[in-house]
Amino acid sequence: MSTFPWLTVAGALPLAGAAVICFVPGAAAPGGEADRARRDQFVKWTALVATLAALGVTGAMAAAFDPGGPRFQFTQTYSWIPQFGIHYAVGVDGIALVLIVMTAILMPVVVLASWWDAEGRGNPAGEQPPKRSVKTYFALLLVLETMMIGVFAATDVFLFYVFFEAMLVPMYFMIGSYGVGQRQYAAVKFLLYSLLGGLLMLVAVIALYVYSAAGGRAGTFLFLPLTHLALSATAQRWLFAGFFVAFAIKAPLWPFHTWLPDAAASAQPGAAVLLVGVLDKVGTFGMIRYCLELFPAAAHWFGPLAITLSVIGVVYGAVVAIGQRDLKRLIAYTSVSHFGLITLGIFAMTSQGQVGATFYMVNHGFATGALFLIVGFMIARRRSQQIADYGGVQKVAPVLAGLFLVASLAGLALPGLSTFASEFLVLIGTFTRYEAAAALATTGIILAAIYMLWMYQRTMTGPVRPEVAGMRDLRPRELWAVGPLIALIIVLGVYPRPVIDLIGPAVRQTLVTVHATDPVPPHPAVAGQNRSTP
Amino acid sequence: MTGTLAVLAPAIPAPRIEYAQLSPLLLVFGAAVAGVLVEAFAPRPLRRALHLPVAFGGLAGAFALTVAVAVASPVFSGGRPGDIAAVGAVAVDLPTLFIQGTIELLALISVLVIAESSHEVSAFAAQAAAVPGSSAERESLAAGISHTEVYPLTLFAVGGMLLFPASNDLVTMFVALEVLSLPLYLLSGLARRRRLLSQEAAMKYFLLGAFSSAFFLFGIAMLYGFSGSVRLSAIAAAASGNTSGGVLLYSGIALLGVGLLFKIGAVPFQAWKPDVYQGAPTPVTALMASCTLASAFGAVLRVFYVAFGQLTWDWRPAMWAVAIVTMLGGSIIAVTQTDVKRLLAYSSIAQAGYLLTGVVAASPAGLAGTMFYLAAYGATIVGAFAVVTLVQGHGGEAAHLSSWAGLGKRSPLVAGVFAFFLIALAGIPLTSGFMGKFAVFQAAISGGATPLVIVGAISSAILAFPYVRVIVLMFFSEPPQDGPVVVRPSGFTTTAVSVGALVTLVLGVVPEPLLRLAHDAAARLFVG
């Protein structure tokens, strides 16, 4: 392991791109329409190059990561605010690494897919294109990437919190300024929900520090020392609750989910991908990293509650998704359902469940990302988010329809696609401990088939609607954006080993910290013996 | 013969005055007096040109002297925690010097905003004595007269603010309170636009302020009755030796507390704040929101840490209650505001509540956190009010929120800076507002006030809504047809806004130096 600051560089590259973009003259600068178009082109290419560079660095990190090595790798620790024991400390375990790589893969994809979003070309019909600054949009995207990498890379609880909260600001402007429909309402709802959760978590974060400083010790925010803190059961439960509510709002877990459909429906498709694909993962990542490891006893105590909420979320999200008329809202509700499965896997406290849950975080990012992007391409053409306005698209745009089908099938976890492996692992892992919960959650898969296939049927099949007749198939740029995601869904479905190998040791470490062991399934012979000799 | 004289007239020892240690105070008061002389003797056209160097020089010099006192004093080299100067009237210790330095810098930025003269319409009335709408007022306007008295008045107020937290006995503190308050009453009534509102603000501020001063005085009387002294340390000594009930002591604490809490605008003594913040000329509002708050908190900290430091268990429950209603009251009422100055006023009430959680901690960490918060918040709020002065409609500032719609489109830079200030006030990380909140909340939790901090978190979430609403208006709404415009500021306001924004950013990203300074200063609390 070299001393090269990999994580810092990966996080700084997008920020550098944003800085470059800031120096490009804005719309008010002199020059005609052609000059402005050329500047906008430059901004977009800068964003693409910066995100690709970050992807290169994270890719190199993934190659250099040693799954059998120390828990955290590529670590750096500098004192930031010594008065409060705050550090700039970064490092990744397998879980954080795969999420960072997922983020880095999604970013260039989103930049490509959002090429014309700032100009409002994908807005529904009748809505005035907002004519916002192109450079601000891409600068916000890049700043957001820095914060997303930072939030997964932080190994100091305070640093994590800083990124966790600061991340809200760029996303808030991306929804509120560049979104569609009820964008103001959605942006404010998103921000206030997240802020309330975040502030309650702040209380818990500070309290954690105060406990670490008890008895005259120097307090610290570093993650690893905090896992050795001997907290009383009551203190653990309160602190767990503070963290958990913030993460549950972020994730979003039922009943804290109501902001997500609004925000996702109002965001541009690219922003929606990052919102659901990455920002929400911070919630589930936070649960597995912080809720479980910092407060193991409380995690067991709250486990049944979290499992119950997850199962409700799985079924509720799926049922509500079936009833949606708006494409983006529908996908948002499917995500509520899928996040239920992820938290189910986390709180089942089995290695299969947590490996599955982490793998699902990655797969969900790709699958839902692809869905949002393709739906975005459709909306940009037809200028409507309503399912009823489509029909027979597969006859006029077969490539679009085909990729949409693959993404939908990934959404319903068809065997052979990556989501299947992860969903299966989650359900198995849950079944060994909570049989009823696993059984109920399985109905989510059946419901998923209904909402996904029905959505496909209503939009893609049937007679070609006159408004759809002239719809163009995917352009090369759009293919470049969504192609890699579809490829990853298929490749990871067939050969998930590389990712599982990265996740496995980190999950085992988590379970050791939480003092959880996999339940041993009764051996059939032993079980039979017991029955024969009463 | 000589013997009788000696008996009749004992030699009066000349009081020893530590001029060096008092030099910052003396310089500010000296500059104020010089300003009065300018006002009296200089011809009208020359006055502003003379006032500016006097005011800036006085404040900057005072800051330099404060730093010099802090560096040169034996306090740093160990030994005593501070000195008592001017025969026991003024305390010179590190927390006080920190607060004084903060006030001087914030006042310097505020005076920059006050000195702005390039606007078409000045913020200050031409002839405050003229009846609004009368011919006398029109004449004075036509003659282009402007009130240059604001500079000496400001300097007197700042001088009072410097003395207020440094007072070592209650009578000095009362004098300082009056010295800082009287000029502010006057300044509040000087707004050029909406004269009646401004006069109403001045009247309300004066009446309520006088009322609270009476409470303060009554409290002093009670405490004198209890301890036989007005010295803070003597009161502390009497209180710690107190075994009998002590009606005088507790009523004294309560009455003194009312007077102090009025000054910081804590609920239920907040009634003046929105009216005065709205009615006063915006530059004066900036001065009050930053410097007066810092000064008043300095006094609260001194009184409750030094005089009542032994009685923490007695005053803490009341302070808890005040902090809770202040945080919740300020943030909830802020939600309904439609005037940007009133909005900032209610938000400043809530911020006073967060600061009170640092007071409740009653520890060096609480003191350090409160001092850091005061510096951070002061810079942000001065910058925010400076931006408010720039958004002008017909004939002056456009404070109504509806006229801020779409500002982000017409003036992205100004709107962006204001949004940044709002984000800082909302306490989002990477801004000074977050670090300040973190510092006081951390101290409060260490001091066992976790429920208070939970209320603070909820209140912060509520308070975020009005801030966010302004951002929504500025960036996500379409501008009205002939809405107000952002006037091009001169160097004065530009500097004030830039400094405010820079401090807000720097204290959010690298708070370490100032935090260390605050912690070092607070390590041994106040001198008793």
mmCIF file of N, CA and C in Angstrom, chain A residues 80-84 86 130-132 147 158 161-163 165-166 168-169 172-178 183-184 187-188 191-192 195-196 199-200 202-207 209-210 221 238, chain B residues 409 419 423 426-430 434-435 437-439 441-443 445-446 450 453-454 457-458 460-462 464-465 468-469 471-472 475-478 508-512 515-517 519:
data_model
loop_
_atom_site.group_PDB
_atom_site.id
_atom_site.type_symbol
_atom_site.label_atom_id
_atom_site.label_comp_id
_atom_site.label_asym_id
_atom_site.label_seq_id
_atom_site.Cartn_x
_atom_site.Cartn_y
_atom_site.Cartn_z
ATOM 1 N N TRP A 80 -7.837 17.839 12.446
ATOM 2 C CA TRP A 80 -8.506 18.975 11.805
ATOM 3 C C TRP A 80 -8.857 20.019 12.868
ATOM 4 N N ILE A 81 -9.661 19.634 13.854
ATOM 5 C CA ILE A 81 -10.008 20.558 14.937
ATOM 6 C C ILE A 81 -9.661 19.853 16.244
ATOM 7 N N PRO A 82 -8.437 20.035 16.713
ATOM 8 C CA PRO A 82 -8.002 19.262 17.882
ATOM 9 C C PRO A 82 -8.830 19.526 19.130
ATOM 10 N N GLN A 83 -9.450 20.716 19.235
ATOM 11 C CA GLN A 83 -10.233 21.008 20.440
ATOM 12 C C GLN A 83 -11.335 19.975 20.659
ATOM 13 N N PHE A 84 -11.864 19.437 19.570
ATOM 14 C CA PHE A 84 -12.954 18.476 19.694
ATOM 15 C C PHE A 84 -12.551 17.090 19.194
ATOM 16 N N ILE A 86 -11.439 16.206 16.324
ATOM 17 C CA ILE A 86 -11.957 15.992 14.978
ATOM 18 C C ILE A 86 -10.806 15.816 14.008
ATOM 19 N N PRO A 130 -36.679 26.279 -17.988
ATOM 20 C CA PRO A 130 -36.294 27.305 -17.014
ATOM 21 C C PRO A 130 -35.118 28.171 -17.449
ATOM 22 N N LYS A 131 -34.374 27.773 -18.467
ATOM 23 C CA LYS A 131 -33.256 28.589 -18.950
ATOM 24 C C LYS A 131 -32.289 28.891 -17.814
ATOM 25 N N ARG A 132 -31.837 27.859 -17.175
ATOM 26 C CA ARG A 132 -30.896 28.064 -16.079
ATOM 27 C C ARG A 132 -29.476 27.972 -16.606
ATOM 28 N N MET A 147 -18.663 15.269 -2.442
ATOM 29 C CA MET A 147 -19.253 14.993 -1.131
ATOM 30 C C MET A 147 -19.693 13.543 -1.019
ATOM 31 N N PHE A 158 -17.400 12.842 12.697
ATOM 32 C CA PHE A 158 -17.710 14.248 12.430
ATOM 33 C C PHE A 158 -17.573 14.557 10.942
ATOM 34 N N TYR A 161 -20.437 13.309 9.172
ATOM 35 C CA TYR A 161 -21.619 14.153 9.364
ATOM 36 C C TYR A 161 -21.545 15.405 8.495
ATOM 37 N N VAL A 162 -20.344 15.979 8.395
ATOM 38 C CA VAL A 162 -20.195 17.192 7.577
ATOM 39 C C VAL A 162 -20.614 16.908 6.139
ATOM 40 N N PHE A 163 -20.116 15.816 5.575
ATOM 41 C CA PHE A 163 -20.485 15.496 4.196
ATOM 42 C C PHE A 163 -21.963 15.130 4.114
ATOM 43 N N GLU A 165 -24.465 16.203 5.750
ATOM 44 C CA GLU A 165 -25.353 17.356 5.736
ATOM 45 C C GLU A 165 -25.071 18.277 4.544
ATOM 46 N N ALA A 166 -23.801 18.505 4.266
ATOM 47 C CA ALA A 166 -23.462 19.458 3.213
ATOM 48 C C ALA A 166 -23.946 18.962 1.857
ATOM 49 N N LEU A 168 -26.685 17.905 1.116
ATOM 50 C CA LEU A 168 -28.061 18.315 0.850
ATOM 51 C C LEU A 168 -28.112 19.557 -0.029
ATOM 52 N N VAL A 169 -27.122 20.447 0.148
ATOM 53 C CA VAL A 169 -27.236 21.759 -0.493
ATOM 54 C C VAL A 169 -27.191 21.658 -2.020
ATOM 55 N N TYR A 172 -30.323 20.047 -3.228
ATOM 56 C CA TYR A 172 -31.463 20.960 -3.066
ATOM 57 C C TYR A 172 -31.562 21.917 -4.251
ATOM 58 N N PHE A 173 -30.431 22.474 -4.650
ATOM 59 C CA PHE A 173 -30.471 23.403 -5.781
ATOM 60 C C PHE A 173 -30.740 22.667 -7.085
ATOM 61 N N MET A 174 -30.253 21.438 -7.195
ATOM 62 C CA MET A 174 -30.490 20.710 -8.442
ATOM 63 C C MET A 174 -31.973 20.390 -8.610
ATOM 64 N N ILE A 175 -32.633 20.074 -7.507
ATOM 65 C CA ILE A 175 -34.069 19.801 -7.623
ATOM 66 C C ILE A 175 -34.827 21.114 -7.792
ATOM 67 N N GLY A 176 -34.530 22.073 -6.905
ATOM 68 C CA GLY A 176 -35.331 23.285 -6.877
ATOM 69 C C GLY A 176 -35.144 24.163 -8.097
ATOM 70 N N SER A 177 -33.921 24.221 -8.619
ATOM 71 C CA SER A 177 -33.651 25.141 -9.710
ATOM 72 C C SER A 177 -33.861 24.500 -11.071
ATOM 73 N N TYR A 178 -33.525 23.226 -11.188
ATOM 74 C CA TYR A 178 -33.510 22.611 -12.512
ATOM 75 C C TYR A 178 -34.608 21.569 -12.668
ATOM 76 N N ARG A 183 -41.320 21.555 -8.350
ATOM 77 C CA ARG A 183 -39.930 21.429 -7.918
ATOM 78 C C ARG A 183 -39.649 22.176 -6.631
ATOM 79 N N GLN A 184 -40.288 23.355 -6.435
ATOM 80 C CA GLN A 184 -40.016 24.106 -5.209
ATOM 81 C C GLN A 184 -40.460 23.328 -3.983
ATOM 82 N N ALA A 187 -38.238 20.314 -3.425
ATOM 83 C CA ALA A 187 -36.901 20.634 -2.924
ATOM 84 C C ALA A 187 -36.955 20.998 -1.446
ATOM 85 N N VAL A 188 -37.953 21.790 -1.065
ATOM 86 C CA VAL A 188 -38.050 22.200 0.336
ATOM 87 C C VAL A 188 -38.357 20.995 1.213
ATOM 88 N N LEU A 191 -35.243 18.956 1.642
ATOM 89 C CA LEU A 191 -34.240 19.560 2.514
ATOM 90 C C LEU A 191 -34.678 19.504 3.976
ATOM 91 N N LEU A 192 -35.940 19.833 4.236
ATOM 92 C CA LEU A 192 -36.377 19.917 5.631
ATOM 93 C C LEU A 192 -36.413 18.531 6.273
ATOM 94 N N LEU A 195 -32.886 17.563 6.898
ATOM 95 C CA LEU A 195 -32.266 18.402 7.912
ATOM 96 C C LEU A 195 -32.738 18.014 9.310
ATOM 97 N N LEU A 196 -34.025 17.718 9.444
ATOM 98 C CA LEU A 196 -34.541 17.323 10.758
ATOM 99 C C LEU A 196 -33.832 16.062 11.228
ATOM 100 N N LEU A 199 -30.221 16.865 12.124
ATOM 101 C CA LEU A 199 -29.985 17.603 13.359
ATOM 102 C C LEU A 199 -30.153 16.702 14.575
ATOM 103 N N LEU A 200 -31.135 15.787 14.498
ATOM 104 C CA LEU A 200 -31.273 14.850 15.612
ATOM 105 C C LEU A 200 -30.032 13.969 15.701
ATOM 106 N N LEU A 202 -27.123 14.946 14.849
ATOM 107 C CA LEU A 202 -26.055 15.786 15.391
ATOM 108 C C LEU A 202 -26.007 15.679 16.914
ATOM 109 N N VAL A 203 -27.193 15.676 17.530
ATOM 110 C CA VAL A 203 -27.231 15.538 18.985
ATOM 111 C C VAL A 203 -26.553 14.232 19.400
ATOM 112 N N ALA A 204 -26.880 13.161 18.663
ATOM 113 C CA ALA A 204 -26.285 11.867 18.992
ATOM 114 C C ALA A 204 -24.779 11.876 18.732
ATOM 115 N N VAL A 205 -24.370 12.540 17.646
ATOM 116 C CA VAL A 205 -22.939 12.602 17.318
ATOM 117 C C VAL A 205 -22.180 13.306 18.434
ATOM 118 N N ILE A 206 -22.750 14.427 18.895
ATOM 119 C CA ILE A 206 -22.069 15.166 19.966
ATOM 120 C C ILE A 206 -22.044 14.337 21.240
ATOM 121 N N ALA A 207 -23.192 13.698 21.523
ATOM 122 C CA ALA A 207 -23.249 12.897 22.746
ATOM 123 C C ALA A 207 -22.216 11.774 22.699
ATOM 124 N N TYR A 209 -19.380 11.868 21.250
ATOM 125 C CA TYR A 209 -18.091 12.480 21.557
ATOM 126 C C TYR A 209 -17.953 12.716 23.052
ATOM 127 N N VAL A 210 -19.037 13.205 23.658
ATOM 128 C CA VAL A 210 -18.976 13.496 25.086
ATOM 129 C C VAL A 210 -18.715 12.211 25.868
ATOM 130 N N PHE A 221 -13.429 11.656 17.574
ATOM 131 C CA PHE A 221 -14.494 11.315 16.639
ATOM 132 C C PHE A 221 -14.065 10.194 15.703
ATOM 133 N N TRP A 238 -30.460 5.307 23.025
ATOM 134 C CA TRP A 238 -30.764 6.690 22.631
ATOM 135 C C TRP A 238 -29.937 7.106 21.440
ATOM 136 N N LYS B 409 -31.930 35.466 -10.348
ATOM 137 C CA LYS B 409 -31.797 35.548 -11.793
ATOM 138 C C LYS B 409 -31.190 36.881 -12.206
ATOM 139 N N ALA B 419 -27.771 33.734 0.020
ATOM 140 C CA ALA B 419 -28.134 32.329 0.256
ATOM 141 C C ALA B 419 -27.077 31.660 1.115
ATOM 142 N N ILE B 423 -27.683 29.856 4.621
ATOM 143 C CA ILE B 423 -27.280 28.474 4.868
ATOM 144 C C ILE B 423 -26.431 28.404 6.133
ATOM 145 N N ALA B 426 -28.651 28.712 9.049
ATOM 146 C CA ALA B 426 -29.368 27.464 9.265
ATOM 147 C C ALA B 426 -28.462 26.402 9.875
ATOM 148 N N GLY B 427 -27.159 26.652 9.872
ATOM 149 C CA GLY B 427 -26.252 25.720 10.537
ATOM 150 C C GLY B 427 -25.907 24.505 9.712
ATOM 151 N N ILE B 428 -25.742 24.687 8.400
ATOM 152 C CA ILE B 428 -25.316 23.572 7.552
ATOM 153 C C ILE B 428 -23.794 23.485 7.617
ATOM 154 N N PRO B 429 -23.227 22.284 7.663
ATOM 155 C CA PRO B 429 -21.775 22.162 7.806
ATOM 156 C C PRO B 429 -21.003 22.886 6.704
ATOM 157 N N LEU B 430 -19.730 23.099 7.003
ATOM 158 C CA LEU B 430 -18.797 23.857 6.174
ATOM 159 C C LEU B 430 -19.100 25.350 6.201
ATOM 160 N N PHE B 434 -22.531 26.316 11.531
ATOM 161 C CA PHE B 434 -22.531 24.939 12.013
ATOM 162 C C PHE B 434 -21.511 24.759 13.125
ATOM 163 N N MET B 435 -20.305 25.294 12.914
ATOM 164 C CA MET B 435 -19.277 25.106 13.937
ATOM 165 C C MET B 435 -19.692 25.767 15.249
ATOM 166 N N LYS B 437 -22.779 26.326 16.363
ATOM 167 C CA LYS B 437 -23.811 25.507 16.977
ATOM 168 C C LYS B 437 -23.194 24.265 17.600
ATOM 169 N N PHE B 438 -22.285 23.679 16.853
ATOM 170 C CA PHE B 438 -21.624 22.473 17.358
ATOM 171 C C PHE B 438 -20.917 22.772 18.670
ATOM 172 N N ALA B 439 -20.219 23.900 18.720
ATOM 173 C CA ALA B 439 -19.443 24.226 19.919
ATOM 174 C C ALA B 439 -20.354 24.399 21.133
ATOM 175 N N PHE B 441 -23.533 23.368 21.505
ATOM 176 C CA PHE B 441 -24.277 22.136 21.805
ATOM 177 C C PHE B 441 -23.368 21.106 22.475
ATOM 178 N N GLN B 442 -22.122 21.070 22.030
ATOM 179 C CA GLN B 442 -21.190 20.126 22.638
ATOM 180 C C GLN B 442 -20.994 20.476 24.112
ATOM 181 N N ALA B 443 -20.836 21.768 24.381
ATOM 182 C CA ALA B 443 -20.656 22.176 25.778
ATOM 183 C C ALA B 443 -21.900 21.849 26.586
ATOM 184 N N ILE B 445 -24.169 19.480 26.082
ATOM 185 C CA ILE B 445 -24.318 18.045 26.348
ATOM 186 C C ILE B 445 -23.311 17.609 27.398
ATOM 187 N N SER B 446 -22.086 18.145 27.306
ATOM 188 C CA SER B 446 -21.104 17.813 28.344
ATOM 189 C C SER B 446 -21.604 18.258 29.707
ATOM 190 N N THR B 450 -28.657 17.587 27.717
ATOM 191 C CA THR B 450 -29.015 16.947 26.446
ATOM 192 C C THR B 450 -30.430 17.280 25.986
ATOM 193 N N VAL B 453 -30.497 20.424 24.152
ATOM 194 C CA VAL B 453 -29.896 20.358 22.826
ATOM 195 C C VAL B 453 -30.862 19.698 21.840
ATOM 196 N N ILE B 454 -31.634 18.728 22.327
ATOM 197 C CA ILE B 454 -32.623 18.120 21.425
ATOM 198 C C ILE B 454 -33.638 19.169 21.004
ATOM 199 N N ALA B 457 -32.066 21.224 18.425
ATOM 200 C CA ALA B 457 -32.026 20.593 17.100
ATOM 201 C C ALA B 457 -33.376 20.733 16.405
ATOM 202 N N ILE B 458 -34.446 20.501 17.171
ATOM 203 C CA ILE B 458 -35.777 20.620 16.565
ATOM 204 C C ILE B 458 -36.025 22.053 16.135
ATOM 205 N N SER B 460 -33.799 24.228 15.300
ATOM 206 C CA SER B 460 -32.993 24.517 14.112
ATOM 207 C C SER B 460 -33.690 24.021 12.863
ATOM 208 N N ALA B 461 -34.310 22.850 12.970
ATOM 209 C CA ALA B 461 -35.005 22.316 11.797
ATOM 210 C C ALA B 461 -36.179 23.214 11.422
ATOM 211 N N ILE B 462 -36.897 23.706 12.454
ATOM 212 C CA ILE B 462 -38.024 24.606 12.163
ATOM 213 C C ILE B 462 -37.490 25.887 11.530
ATOM 214 N N ALA B 464 -34.948 26.356 9.842
ATOM 215 C CA ALA B 464 -34.432 26.195 8.479
ATOM 216 C C ALA B 464 -35.501 26.548 7.465
ATOM 217 N N PHE B 465 -36.758 26.333 7.827
ATOM 218 C CA PHE B 465 -37.825 26.566 6.848
ATOM 219 C C PHE B 465 -37.867 28.012 6.349
ATOM 220 N N VAL B 468 -34.929 28.638 4.102
ATOM 221 C CA VAL B 468 -35.046 27.931 2.830
ATOM 222 C C VAL B 468 -36.078 28.612 1.943
ATOM 223 N N ARG B 469 -37.121 29.141 2.591
ATOM 224 C CA ARG B 469 -38.163 29.806 1.809
ATOM 225 C C ARG B 469 -37.587 31.024 1.079
ATOM 226 N N ILE B 471 -34.536 31.348 0.092
ATOM 227 C CA ILE B 471 -33.719 30.828 -1.013
ATOM 228 C C ILE B 471 -34.620 30.398 -2.163
ATOM 229 N N VAL B 472 -35.724 29.743 -1.832
ATOM 230 C CA VAL B 472 -36.676 29.335 -2.872
ATOM 231 C C VAL B 472 -37.134 30.563 -3.640
ATOM 232 N N PHE B 475 -34.227 31.993 -5.863
ATOM 233 C CA PHE B 475 -33.655 31.206 -6.959
ATOM 234 C C PHE B 475 -34.689 30.457 -7.784
ATOM 235 N N PHE B 476 -35.776 30.036 -7.161
ATOM 236 C CA PHE B 476 -36.669 29.149 -7.892
ATOM 237 C C PHE B 476 -37.918 29.872 -8.385
ATOM 238 N N SER B 477 -38.039 31.190 -8.129
ATOM 239 C CA SER B 477 -39.240 31.897 -8.550
ATOM 240 C C SER B 477 -38.899 32.852 -9.684
ATOM 241 N N GLU B 478 -39.928 33.192 -10.435
ATOM 242 C CA GLU B 478 -39.731 34.146 -11.515
ATOM 243 C C GLU B 478 -39.774 35.557 -10.941
ATOM 244 N N GLY B 508 -15.982 28.109 9.028
ATOM 245 C CA GLY B 508 -16.639 26.825 8.837
ATOM 246 C C GLY B 508 -15.669 25.745 8.426
ATOM 247 N N VAL B 509 -14.616 26.114 7.713
ATOM 248 C CA VAL B 509 -13.699 25.104 7.182
ATOM 249 C C VAL B 509 -12.473 24.949 8.074
ATOM 250 N N VAL B 510 -11.879 26.056 8.496
ATOM 251 C CA VAL B 510 -10.729 25.969 9.409
ATOM 252 C C VAL B 510 -11.026 26.765 10.677
ATOM 253 N N PRO B 511 -11.901 26.248 11.523
ATOM 254 C CA PRO B 511 -12.249 26.989 12.741
ATOM 255 C C PRO B 511 -11.176 26.871 13.815
ATOM 256 N N GLU B 512 -10.169 26.053 13.546
ATOM 257 C CA GLU B 512 -9.223 25.694 14.595
ATOM 258 C C GLU B 512 -8.580 26.911 15.267
ATOM 259 N N LEU B 515 -11.103 28.791 17.428
ATOM 260 C CA LEU B 515 -11.543 27.911 18.517
ATOM 261 C C LEU B 515 -10.455 27.795 19.575
ATOM 262 N N ARG B 516 -9.204 27.690 19.117
ATOM 263 C CA ARG B 516 -8.116 27.564 20.086
ATOM 264 C C ARG B 516 -8.016 28.827 20.923
ATOM 265 N N LEU B 517 -8.137 29.966 20.227
ATOM 266 C CA LEU B 517 -8.088 31.240 20.941
ATOM 267 C C LEU B 517 -9.205 31.294 21.984
ATOM 268 N N HIS B 519 -10.821 28.803 23.367
ATOM 269 C CA HIS B 519 -10.613 27.835 24.447
ATOM 270 C C HIS B 519 -9.519 28.299 25.407
#
